[in-house]
CSV table of C-alpha atoms in Angstrom, one decimal:
chain,number,residue,atom,x,y,z
A,1,ASP,CA,127.8,99.3,112.5
A,2,THR,CA,125.5,98.5,109.6
A,3,ALA,CA,121.9,99.3,110.6
A,4,VAL,CA,120.1,96.7,108.4
A,5,SER,CA,122.3,93.9,107.2
A,6,GLN,CA,121.3,91.1,104.9
A,7,THR,CA,123.2,88.0,103.7
A,8,PRO,CA,124.2,86.9,101.3
A,9,LYS,CA,124.8,89.8,99.0
A,10,TYR,CA,124.7,87.5,95.9
A,11,LEU,CA,123.0,84.2,95.5
A,12,VAL,CA,123.3,82.1,92.3
A,13,THR,CA,121.4,78.8,92.3
A,14,GLN,CA,119.7,76.3,90.1
A,15,MET,CA,116.0,76.0,89.5
A,16,GLY,CA,114.2,73.8,92.0
A,17,ASN,CA,116.6,74.5,94.9
A,18,ASP,CA,115.7,75.9,98.3
A,19,LYS,CA,117.5,78.9,99.6
A,20,SER,CA,117.3,81.4,102.5
A,21,ILE,CA,118.2,85.0,102.9
A,22,LYS,CA,118.9,86.4,106.4
A,23,CYS,CA,118.2,89.9,107.7
A,24,GLU,CA,119.1,91.6,110.9
A,25,GLN,CA,118.6,95.1,112.2
A,26,ASN,CA,120.3,96.8,115.1
A,27,LEU,CA,118.1,99.9,115.2
A,28,GLY,CA,115.7,98.6,117.8
A,29,HIS,CA,112.9,98.8,115.4
A,30,ASP,CA,109.7,96.8,115.9
A,31,THR,CA,108.8,96.3,112.2
A,32,MET,CA,110.6,94.5,109.4
A,33,TYR,CA,109.9,94.1,105.7
A,34,TRP,CA,110.8,92.1,102.7
A,35,TYR,CA,110.6,93.7,99.2
A,36,LYS,CA,111.3,92.4,95.8
A,37,GLN,CA,112.8,94.6,93.1
A,38,ASP,CA,112.6,93.4,89.6
A,39,SER,CA,114.7,94.2,86.6
A,40,LYS,CA,112.6,97.3,85.8
A,41,LYS,CA,113.4,98.6,89.3
A,42,PHE,CA,109.8,98.1,90.4
A,43,LEU,CA,109.9,97.7,94.2
A,44,LYS,CA,107.1,95.6,95.6
A,45,ILE,CA,106.4,94.7,99.3
A,46,MET,CA,106.1,91.0,100.0
A,47,PHE,CA,105.9,90.7,103.8
A,48,SER,CA,105.9,92.7,107.0
A,49,TYR,CA,106.3,91.6,110.6
A,50,ASN,CA,105.7,93.7,113.7
A,51,ASN,CA,107.1,92.3,116.9
A,52,LYS,CA,107.4,88.9,115.3
A,53,GLU,CA,103.9,88.9,114.0
A,54,LEU,CA,102.9,88.8,110.4
A,55,ILE,CA,101.0,92.0,109.5
A,56,ILE,CA,101.4,92.3,105.7
A,57,ASN,CA,101.3,89.4,103.4
A,58,GLU,CA,100.9,90.5,99.8
A,59,THR,CA,100.1,88.1,97.0
A,60,VAL,CA,103.2,86.0,97.1
A,61,PRO,CA,103.5,82.3,96.2
A,62,ASN,CA,103.5,80.1,99.2
A,63,ARG,CA,107.0,79.0,98.2
A,64,PHE,CA,108.1,82.1,100.0
A,65,SER,CA,108.0,81.8,103.8
A,66,PRO,CA,109.2,84.5,106.1
A,67,LYS,CA,110.4,83.7,109.6
A,68,SER,CA,111.0,86.1,112.4
A,69,PRO,CA,112.7,84.5,115.4
A,70,ASP,CA,112.8,87.9,117.2
A,71,LYS,CA,112.0,91.5,116.3
A,72,ALA,CA,115.6,92.1,115.2
A,73,HIS,CA,115.6,89.3,112.6
A,74,LEU,CA,113.5,88.5,109.6
A,75,ASN,CA,114.6,85.7,107.3
A,76,LEU,CA,113.2,84.7,104.0
A,77,HIS,CA,113.1,81.1,102.9
A,78,ILE,CA,112.3,80.2,99.3
A,79,ASN,CA,111.4,76.7,98.2
A,80,SER,CA,111.5,75.3,94.7
A,81,LEU,CA,113.1,78.3,93.1
A,82,GLU,CA,111.9,79.4,89.7
A,83,LEU,CA,113.5,81.5,87.0
A,84,GLY,CA,111.0,84.3,87.7
A,85,ASP,CA,112.3,84.5,91.3
A,86,SER,CA,115.4,86.2,90.0
A,87,ALA,CA,115.5,89.7,91.4
A,88,VAL,CA,117.0,91.8,94.1
A,89,TYR,CA,115.4,91.2,97.5
A,90,PHE,CA,115.6,94.0,100.1
A,91,CYS,CA,115.0,93.8,103.8
A,92,ALA,CA,113.9,97.0,105.6
A,93,SER,CA,112.9,98.0,109.1
A,94,SER,CA,111.0,100.9,110.7
A,95,GLN,CA,109.6,102.0,114.0
A,96,GLN,CA,105.9,102.2,114.1
A,97,GLY,CA,103.9,104.9,115.9
A,98,GLN,CA,102.6,108.3,115.0
A,99,LEU,CA,105.9,110.2,115.5
A,100,ALA,CA,108.0,107.6,113.6
A,101,LYS,CA,105.9,108.1,110.4
A,102,ASN,CA,107.1,104.8,109.0
A,103,ILE,CA,110.4,105.9,107.6
A,104,GLN,CA,112.1,102.7,106.4
A,105,TYR,CA,115.7,101.8,106.6
A,106,PHE,CA,116.9,99.4,103.9
A,107,GLY,CA,119.6,96.7,103.7
A,108,ALA,CA,121.9,96.7,100.7
A,109,GLY,CA,120.0,93.9,99.0
A,110,THR,CA,120.5,90.3,97.9
A,111,ARG,CA,120.8,89.7,94.2
A,112,LEU,CA,119.2,86.3,93.5
A,113,SER,CA,119.9,84.7,90.1
A,114,VAL,CA,118.1,81.5,89.4
A,115,LEU,CA,119.6,79.5,86.5
B,1,SER,CA,97.6,98.2,90.7
B,2,GLN,CA,100.8,100.1,91.1
B,3,GLN,CA,100.3,103.1,93.4
B,4,GLY,CA,103.0,105.7,92.7
B,5,GLU,CA,104.2,106.5,89.3
B,6,GLU,CA,107.2,108.7,88.7
B,7,ASP,CA,107.7,110.9,85.7
B,8,PRO,CA,110.0,111.0,83.9
B,9,GLN,CA,111.4,107.5,84.0
B,10,ALA,CA,114.8,108.8,83.2
B,11,LEU,CA,116.4,112.3,83.4
B,12,SER,CA,119.8,113.4,82.3
B,13,ILE,CA,121.0,116.9,83.0
B,14,GLN,CA,124.3,118.9,83.4
B,15,GLU,CA,125.9,119.4,86.7
B,16,GLY,CA,124.7,122.6,88.4
B,17,GLU,CA,121.3,122.4,86.8
B,18,ASN,CA,118.1,121.7,88.7
B,19,ALA,CA,116.3,118.4,88.5
B,20,THR,CA,112.6,118.0,88.9
B,21,MET,CA,110.9,114.6,89.3
B,22,ASN,CA,107.1,114.1,89.6
B,23,CYS,CA,105.1,111.4,91.3
B,24,SER,CA,101.4,110.6,91.0
B,25,TYR,CA,99.3,108.3,93.1
B,26,LYS,CA,95.8,107.1,93.2
B,27,THR,CA,94.4,106.7,96.8
B,28,SER,CA,94.3,108.6,100.0
B,29,ILE,CA,97.6,108.9,101.8
B,30,ASN,CA,98.9,109.7,105.3
B,31,ASN,CA,102.2,111.0,104.0
B,32,LEU,CA,104.5,110.8,100.9
B,33,GLN,CA,108.2,110.0,101.1
B,34,TRP,CA,111.1,110.3,98.7
B,35,TYR,CA,113.9,107.8,98.7
B,36,ARG,CA,117.2,107.6,96.7
B,37,GLN,CA,118.8,104.4,95.5
B,38,ASN,CA,122.4,104.4,94.3
B,39,SER,CA,123.4,101.7,91.9
B,40,GLY,CA,123.7,98.3,93.6
B,41,ARG,CA,122.6,99.7,97.0
B,42,GLY,CA,119.5,99.9,99.2
B,43,LEU,CA,117.1,102.8,99.3
B,44,VAL,CA,117.8,105.7,101.6
B,45,HIS,CA,115.1,108.0,103.0
B,46,LEU,CA,115.4,111.6,101.8
B,47,ILE,CA,112.3,113.5,102.9
B,48,LEU,CA,108.8,113.1,104.1
B,49,ILE,CA,105.8,115.3,103.6
B,50,ARG,CA,102.6,114.9,105.5
B,51,SER,CA,99.2,114.9,103.7
B,52,ASN,CA,98.3,118.3,105.3
B,53,GLU,CA,101.6,119.9,104.2
B,54,ARG,CA,102.1,121.6,100.8
B,55,GLU,CA,105.8,122.2,100.6
B,56,LYS,CA,108.9,121.0,102.5
B,57,HIS,CA,112.6,121.8,102.2
B,58,SER,CA,115.7,119.9,103.2
B,59,GLY,CA,119.0,121.3,102.0
B,60,ARG,CA,119.0,121.3,98.2
B,61,LEU,CA,115.8,119.3,98.2
B,62,ARG,CA,112.3,120.8,97.8
B,63,VAL,CA,109.2,118.6,97.9
B,64,THR,CA,105.7,119.8,97.0
B,65,LEU,CA,102.4,117.9,97.5
B,66,ASP,CA,99.1,118.6,95.9
B,67,THR,CA,96.5,116.2,97.4
B,68,SER,CA,93.8,117.5,95.1
B,69,LYS,CA,95.8,116.3,92.1
B,70,LYS,CA,97.3,113.4,93.9
B,71,SER,CA,100.8,114.4,92.9
B,72,SER,CA,104.1,115.4,94.3
B,73,SER,CA,107.3,116.8,92.9
B,74,LEU,CA,110.9,116.6,94.1
B,75,LEU,CA,113.3,119.3,93.1
B,76,ILE,CA,117.0,119.0,93.5
B,77,THR,CA,118.8,122.3,93.1
B,78,ALA,CA,122.3,122.9,91.9
B,79,SER,CA,122.8,119.2,91.0
B,80,ARG,CA,126.1,117.4,91.6
B,81,ALA,CA,127.5,114.3,90.1
B,82,ALA,CA,126.9,112.5,93.4
B,83,ASP,CA,123.2,113.0,92.9
B,84,THR,CA,123.2,110.4,90.2
B,85,ALA,CA,120.8,107.7,91.4
B,86,SER,CA,117.3,106.5,91.1
B,87,TYR,CA,114.6,108.4,93.1
B,88,PHE,CA,111.5,106.8,94.3
B,89,CYS,CA,108.3,108.2,95.8
B,90,ALA,CA,106.5,106.1,98.4
B,91,THR,CA,103.0,106.7,99.7
B,92,GLY,CA,102.2,105.9,103.3
B,93,GLN,CA,99.0,104.0,103.7
B,94,GLY,CA,97.8,103.2,107.2
B,95,ALA,CA,100.4,102.9,109.9
B,96,GLN,CA,102.7,100.3,108.4
B,97,LYS,CA,102.6,100.1,104.6
B,98,LEU,CA,104.5,102.1,102.0
B,99,VAL,CA,103.8,101.7,98.3
B,100,PHE,CA,106.7,102.6,96.1
B,101,GLY,CA,106.6,103.9,92.5
B,102,GLN,CA,108.9,102.7,89.8
B,103,GLY,CA,111.5,105.4,90.2
B,104,THR,CA,113.2,108.1,88.1
B,105,ARG,CA,116.7,107.4,87.0
B,106,LEU,CA,118.6,110.6,87.3
B,107,THR,CA,122.0,111.1,85.6
B,108,ILE,CA,124.1,114.2,86.3
B,109,ASN,CA,126.7,114.8,83.6
B,110,PRO,CA,129.9,116.6,84.6
């Protein structure tokens, strides 16, 4: 029944590895997002997809590659992990349009620790 | 640079008291939203106020918006222990982008 679900919840890995985080929403929304929350709780948008098309791509290293196979899924692949990638990554979704007002629904987060 | 900035960064009050958090932003907005984040969880939308509105209520929440000062406040009345969380303001820019502040960590002491 979870509206926005992301897996895994915890991810511990060594520097240099490649890892993926998956996100799925069952709300029928057309837009999905990835955010990074650092240790100071600062939440920053990384990417946004609308109907499988990339619409927001903030200044993010190209080691991060989002992939949206359909509008209900937005996965995040990270190559060559670095210590500074350690953070909590949140997936979110929303329905665009004037009436929708871009209210976003968040997953529970994936805590990534790079050792 | 960071858009929304919450003030204070941390707030600790007794149960039953009112809690006020402030948010300032820098550019034009379509709307301003407040979200709550419980420890270890995702953000949950609380309330939205449009740029042409000045005040909005939802249960024990009251939000004000002053576009001339580029600021908003969130008031939680009659606080409860369950209100303990971090609260974030987010400004709507264009149709698809929200920019979040750094949050206010609210602790309600029993």
